[in-house]
């Protein structure tokens, strides 16, 4: 099936509408909170974080938990299940592990994960929306464990999807893998975006330029900012850095529109989007994927 045919088919799905958002779920008092909880202000972006042996160990633990939680979340993706139900189950798993769901309370975000369905590019707020057979959904999981944040996301299929959608998701995941493959001590950050965009365009898809990867550690977001499209930014990776790579692909070249909730961002023309994300540790010889099970 051609690119044009597949995108037309995706548009036949009813457009997303905001459902009912349930009250924020509680977190036991004994679980430490990130410093931004309770404030709606954007935390100041700190400089890059280089991690020592203790920091790397803390990040490995947080990232492994995030990976396990995401794997569990994927098992919940079924027709008629609501994104709110997925959020609640994931919330319980995170707090039972003694961790805090990083998105909860970040600039007032009301939920513990992001659930982005079909044309939702990212930051979808879980609500009463029921998944339908043939939908795709990105679930973005971030946890704060023992003072360290770890994050990962994946786009799952709900029920049965046609081959064109499977091809799209495969391409999106392969773009993430290509971006990771260039990472090692001393390499220019810009090589990540060049690799990702070249492969995306080869497959006939487009990279969303509005959202970026970022440093992560004791701070939820920090430098470096990782651009997923071709760019000429200077700067080189250093062993001990940890950051996310999280490209978003769309089936057609389109603008992004953010809903009045200030979070949910969708494609302007209704074409579908897919995202995959890992947190990686830069080493002298390559990159260790911390969120890989």
Short mmCIF file of C-alpha atoms in Angstrom, two decimals:
data_model
loop_
_atom_site.label_atom_id
_atom_site.label_comp_id
_atom_site.label_asym_id
_atom_site.label_seq_id
_atom_site.Cartn_x
_atom_site.Cartn_y
_atom_site.Cartn_z
CA UNK A 1 0.00 0.00 0.00
CA UNK A 2 1.32 3.44 -0.87
CA UNK A 3 2.12 6.20 1.60
CA UNK A 4 -0.89 8.15 0.33
CA UNK A 5 -3.27 5.22 0.70
CA UNK A 6 -2.10 4.38 4.22
CA UNK A 7 -2.45 7.95 5.46
CA UNK A 8 -5.93 8.22 4.00
CA UNK A 9 -6.95 5.05 5.77
CA UNK A 10 -5.72 6.39 9.12
CA UNK A 11 -7.80 9.53 8.66
CA UNK A 12 -11.00 7.45 8.47
CA UNK A 13 -10.73 6.92 12.23
CA UNK A 14 -12.84 9.35 14.26
CA UNK A 15 -10.73 12.33 15.33
CA UNK A 16 -9.57 12.41 18.93
CA UNK A 17 -11.74 14.19 21.45
CA UNK A 18 -10.89 14.98 25.01
CA UNK A 19 -12.56 12.59 27.42
CA UNK A 20 -13.22 12.97 31.12
CA UNK A 21 -10.06 13.33 33.20
CA UNK A 22 -10.41 11.69 36.61
CA UNK A 23 -8.92 13.19 39.80
CA UNK A 24 -5.19 12.97 40.42
CA UNK A 25 -4.18 9.71 42.09
CA UNK A 26 -2.52 9.84 45.53
CA UNK A 27 1.10 8.93 46.26
CA UNK A 28 2.00 7.66 49.75
CA UNK A 29 3.75 10.26 51.88
CA UNK A 30 6.83 8.11 52.43
CA UNK A 31 7.73 8.17 48.72
CA UNK A 32 10.10 11.07 47.94
CA UNK A 33 8.84 13.67 45.47
CA UNK A 34 10.84 15.53 42.82
CA UNK A 35 11.45 19.18 43.69
CA UNK A 36 9.03 20.48 41.04
CA UNK A 37 5.96 18.85 42.59
CA UNK A 38 3.60 21.52 43.85
CA UNK A 39 4.75 24.18 41.39
CA UNK A 40 3.26 24.98 37.98
CA UNK A 41 6.35 26.91 36.93
CA UNK A 42 8.72 25.42 34.35
CA UNK A 43 11.82 24.23 36.24
CA UNK A 44 15.02 25.94 35.16
CA UNK A 45 16.92 23.86 32.61
CA UNK A 46 20.17 22.88 34.29
CA UNK A 47 23.49 22.20 32.63
CA UNK A 48 24.43 18.71 31.54
CA UNK A 49 24.76 16.02 34.16
CA UNK A 50 27.86 13.83 34.19
CA UNK A 51 27.29 10.74 36.30
CA UNK A 52 29.80 9.01 38.54
CA UNK A 53 29.69 5.31 39.46
CA UNK A 54 27.04 5.88 42.11
CA UNK A 55 24.95 8.01 39.78
CA UNK A 56 25.12 5.47 36.98
CA UNK A 57 23.99 2.74 39.37
CA UNK A 58 21.06 4.88 40.46
CA UNK A 59 20.13 5.58 36.86
CA UNK A 60 20.32 1.92 35.92
CA UNK A 61 17.85 1.07 38.67
CA UNK A 62 15.41 3.84 37.73
CA UNK A 63 15.59 3.02 34.03
CA UNK A 64 15.10 -0.72 34.58
CA UNK A 65 12.00 0.02 36.62
CA UNK A 66 10.68 2.32 33.86
CA UNK A 67 11.29 -0.43 31.30
CA UNK A 68 9.44 -3.03 33.38
CA UNK A 69 6.53 -0.66 33.91
CA UNK A 70 6.31 0.11 30.19
CA UNK A 71 6.34 -3.59 29.36
CA UNK A 72 3.47 -4.11 31.80
CA UNK A 73 1.56 -1.14 30.39
CA UNK A 74 1.74 -2.68 26.93
CA UNK A 75 -0.13 -5.76 28.14
CA UNK A 76 -3.08 -3.54 29.06
CA UNK A 77 -3.58 -2.19 25.53
CA UNK A 78 -6.81 -3.81 24.35
CA UNK A 79 -10.05 -2.68 22.70
CA UNK A 80 -12.49 -0.98 25.13
CA UNK A 81 -9.80 -0.29 27.75
CA UNK A 82 -9.57 3.40 28.66
CA UNK A 83 -6.33 5.33 28.84
CA UNK A 84 -7.34 6.29 32.38
CA UNK A 85 -7.43 2.60 33.35
CA UNK A 86 -3.93 2.13 31.97
CA UNK A 87 -2.74 5.16 33.91
CA UNK A 88 -4.22 3.87 37.17
CA UNK A 89 -2.66 0.41 36.82
CA UNK A 90 0.73 1.88 35.96
CA UNK A 91 0.50 4.37 38.83
CA UNK A 92 -0.06 1.54 41.28
CA UNK A 93 2.88 -0.45 39.93
CA UNK A 94 5.21 2.53 40.25
CA UNK A 95 4.29 3.42 43.83
CA UNK A 96 4.38 -0.24 44.86
CA UNK A 97 8.01 -0.21 43.72
CA UNK A 98 8.66 2.74 46.03
CA UNK A 99 9.00 5.22 43.16
CA UNK A 100 7.20 8.39 42.14
CA UNK A 101 5.64 8.79 38.65
CA UNK A 102 7.72 11.69 37.29
CA UNK A 103 5.00 13.34 35.12
CA UNK A 104 2.55 13.63 38.03
CA UNK A 105 2.54 17.28 39.04
CA UNK A 106 5.19 18.34 36.52
CA UNK A 107 3.99 21.86 35.60
CA UNK A 108 0.58 20.73 36.81
CA UNK A 109 0.34 17.61 34.65
CA UNK A 110 -2.55 15.64 36.21
CA UNK A 111 -1.58 12.04 35.43
CA UNK A 112 1.21 9.53 35.97
CA UNK A 113 1.93 8.67 32.32
CA UNK A 114 1.30 10.12 28.88
CA UNK A 115 -0.98 8.20 26.52
CA UNK A 116 -0.91 9.44 22.93
CA UNK A 117 -3.43 7.80 20.60
CA UNK A 118 -3.33 7.81 16.77
CA UNK A 119 -2.82 11.43 15.65
CA UNK A 120 -1.65 12.53 19.10
CA UNK A 121 2.01 13.43 18.68
CA UNK A 122 2.84 13.38 22.40
CA UNK A 123 1.79 14.38 25.94
CA UNK A 124 -1.68 12.87 25.70
CA UNK A 125 -3.49 13.10 29.05
CA UNK A 126 -5.10 9.80 30.15
CA UNK A 127 -8.87 10.10 30.32
CA UNK A 128 -12.10 8.19 29.67
CA UNK A 129 -11.21 7.59 26.01
CA UNK A 130 -11.72 3.93 25.09
CA UNK A 131 -9.20 2.31 22.78
CA UNK A 132 -10.61 0.77 19.61
CA UNK A 133 -9.43 -2.13 17.50
CA UNK A 134 -6.93 -0.74 15.00
CA UNK A 135 -5.72 2.15 17.17
CA UNK A 136 -2.09 2.82 18.01
CA UNK A 137 -1.01 4.31 21.33
CA UNK A 138 2.28 5.63 22.62
CA UNK A 139 2.73 5.11 26.34
CA UNK A 140 5.41 7.29 27.91
CA UNK A 141 6.67 6.15 31.33
CA UNK A 142 8.98 8.09 33.63
CA UNK A 143 9.79 7.19 37.23
CA UNK A 144 11.67 8.90 40.06
CA UNK A 145 13.43 6.22 42.13
CA UNK A 146 15.86 6.96 44.95
CA UNK A 147 16.57 10.42 43.58
CA UNK A 148 16.96 9.50 39.89
CA UNK A 149 14.61 9.79 36.92
CA UNK A 150 14.38 7.14 34.20
CA UNK A 151 12.18 7.32 31.11
CA UNK A 152 11.14 5.29 28.10
CA UNK A 153 8.21 5.05 25.68
CA UNK A 154 6.85 2.80 22.98
CA UNK A 155 3.98 2.86 20.49
CA UNK A 156 1.74 -0.19 20.83
CA UNK A 157 -0.98 -1.53 18.55
CA UNK A 158 -4.48 -2.16 19.83
CA UNK A 159 -5.93 -5.31 18.33
CA UNK A 160 -5.29 -5.71 14.61
CA UNK A 161 -3.76 -3.07 12.35
CA UNK A 162 -3.04 -3.20 8.64
CA UNK A 163 0.42 -3.71 7.17
CA UNK A 164 0.92 -0.03 6.38
CA UNK A 165 0.67 0.84 10.08
CA UNK A 166 3.01 -2.00 11.02
CA UNK A 167 5.52 -0.64 8.49
CA UNK A 168 5.17 2.84 9.96
CA UNK A 169 5.83 1.65 13.51
CA UNK A 170 8.77 -0.48 12.41
CA UNK A 171 10.31 2.55 10.69
CA UNK A 172 9.80 4.73 13.77
CA UNK A 173 11.52 2.19 16.03
CA UNK A 174 14.34 1.72 13.55
CA UNK A 175 14.90 5.49 13.53
CA UNK A 176 15.45 5.39 17.29
CA UNK A 177 17.91 2.52 16.89
CA UNK A 178 19.83 4.41 14.19
CA UNK A 179 20.09 7.45 16.41
CA UNK A 180 21.46 5.39 19.28
CA UNK A 181 23.97 3.63 17.01
CA UNK A 182 26.09 6.76 16.50
CA UNK A 183 26.42 7.59 20.19
CA UNK A 184 29.82 7.36 21.86
CA UNK A 185 32.35 9.57 23.59
CA UNK A 186 33.47 12.51 21.43
CA UNK A 187 30.77 12.25 18.74
CA UNK A 188 28.82 15.36 17.67
CA UNK A 189 25.23 15.43 18.91
CA UNK A 190 24.10 16.49 15.44
CA UNK A 191 24.89 13.05 14.06
CA UNK A 192 21.87 11.68 15.94
CA UNK A 193 19.42 13.92 14.09
CA UNK A 194 21.08 13.38 10.75
CA UNK A 195 20.85 9.59 11.06
CA UNK A 196 17.21 9.69 12.19
CA UNK A 197 15.97 12.14 9.57
CA UNK A 198 17.80 10.41 6.73
CA UNK A 199 16.16 7.08 7.54
CA UNK A 200 12.72 8.60 8.14
CA UNK A 201 12.75 10.34 4.77
CA UNK A 202 14.00 7.15 3.11
CA UNK A 203 10.84 5.42 4.34
CA UNK A 204 8.66 8.36 3.27
CA UNK A 205 7.86 9.67 6.75
CA UNK A 206 8.59 12.92 8.57
CA UNK A 207 10.31 13.85 11.82
CA UNK A 208 8.53 16.20 14.23
CA UNK A 209 10.97 19.02 14.99
CA UNK A 210 9.10 20.61 17.88
CA UNK A 211 10.02 18.04 20.55
CA UNK A 212 13.50 16.95 21.61
CA UNK A 213 15.40 14.45 23.71
CA UNK A 214 17.20 15.69 26.81
CA UNK A 215 19.63 15.00 29.59
CA UNK A 216 18.17 13.14 32.55
CA UNK A 217 19.35 12.11 36.00
CA UNK A 218 18.69 13.68 39.37
CA UNK A 219 16.97 16.37 37.29
CA UNK A 220 14.03 15.36 35.09
CA UNK A 221 15.21 17.51 32.17
CA UNK A 222 18.62 19.03 31.54
CA UNK A 223 21.08 19.78 28.76
CA UNK A 224 22.03 18.46 26.28
CA UNK A 225 18.94 18.89 24.14
CA UNK A 226 18.87 16.18 21.48
CA UNK A 227 17.49 17.25 18.11
CA UNK A 228 16.01 14.43 16.03
CA UNK A 229 16.23 16.22 12.68
CA UNK A 230 19.17 17.29 10.53
CA UNK A 231 20.93 20.21 12.19
CA UNK A 232 24.31 21.89 12.51
CA UNK A 233 24.42 22.38 16.27
CA UNK A 234 27.84 22.12 17.85
CA UNK A 235 28.70 20.06 20.90
CA UNK A 236 30.05 16.59 21.54
CA UNK A 237 29.02 13.69 23.71
CA UNK A 238 31.09 12.74 26.73
CA UNK A 239 31.43 9.43 28.53
CA UNK A 240 29.20 9.45 31.60
CA UNK A 241 26.42 11.48 30.00
CA UNK A 242 22.90 10.11 30.13
CA UNK A 243 20.15 11.41 27.88
CA UNK A 244 16.98 10.37 26.10
CA UNK A 245 16.53 9.90 22.38
CA UNK A 246 12.83 10.00 21.47
CA UNK A 247 12.05 10.79 17.83
CA UNK A 248 8.43 11.25 16.75
CA UNK A 249 7.50 10.38 13.17
CA UNK A 250 4.36 11.38 11.28
CA UNK A 251 2.87 9.73 8.21
CA UNK A 252 2.60 13.08 6.43
CA UNK A 253 4.38 16.40 6.70
CA UNK A 254 2.14 18.47 8.94
CA UNK A 255 2.01 21.07 11.69
CA UNK A 256 1.29 20.28 15.34
CA UNK A 257 -1.52 21.78 17.39
CA UNK A 258 -1.74 21.77 21.19
CA UNK A 259 -5.15 21.50 22.85
CA UNK A 260 -6.46 23.93 25.45
CA UNK A 261 -5.28 21.60 28.22
CA UNK A 262 -1.77 22.84 27.41
CA UNK A 263 -0.42 19.31 26.92
CA UNK A 264 -2.14 17.15 24.31
CA UNK A 265 -0.46 17.83 20.97
CA UNK A 266 -1.94 16.42 17.75
CA UNK A 267 -1.22 16.63 14.04
CA UNK A 268 -3.15 19.43 12.34
CA UNK A 269 -4.36 17.19 9.52
CA UNK A 270 -5.16 14.09 11.58
CA UNK A 271 -2.32 11.98 10.15
CA UNK A 272 -0.94 9.47 12.62
CA UNK A 273 2.21 9.76 14.71
CA UNK A 274 4.51 7.22 16.36
CA UNK A 275 7.27 7.56 18.93
CA UNK A 276 9.83 5.29 20.57
CA UNK A 277 12.22 6.36 23.33
CA UNK A 278 15.17 5.04 25.28
CA UNK A 279 17.44 6.51 27.93
CA UNK A 280 21.09 5.87 27.07
CA UNK A 281 24.45 6.12 28.81
CA UNK A 282 27.34 7.37 26.67
CA UNK A 283 30.48 5.26 27.04
CA UNK A 284 33.95 5.47 25.48
CA UNK A 285 33.07 2.79 22.95
CA UNK A 286 29.38 3.30 22.32
CA UNK A 287 26.11 3.61 24.22
CA UNK A 288 24.42 1.47 26.85
CA UNK A 289 20.63 1.41 26.57
CA UNK A 290 19.53 1.74 30.19
CA UNK A 291 15.82 1.20 29.47
CA UNK A 292 16.21 -2.05 27.58
CA UNK A 293 14.89 -5.17 29.32
#
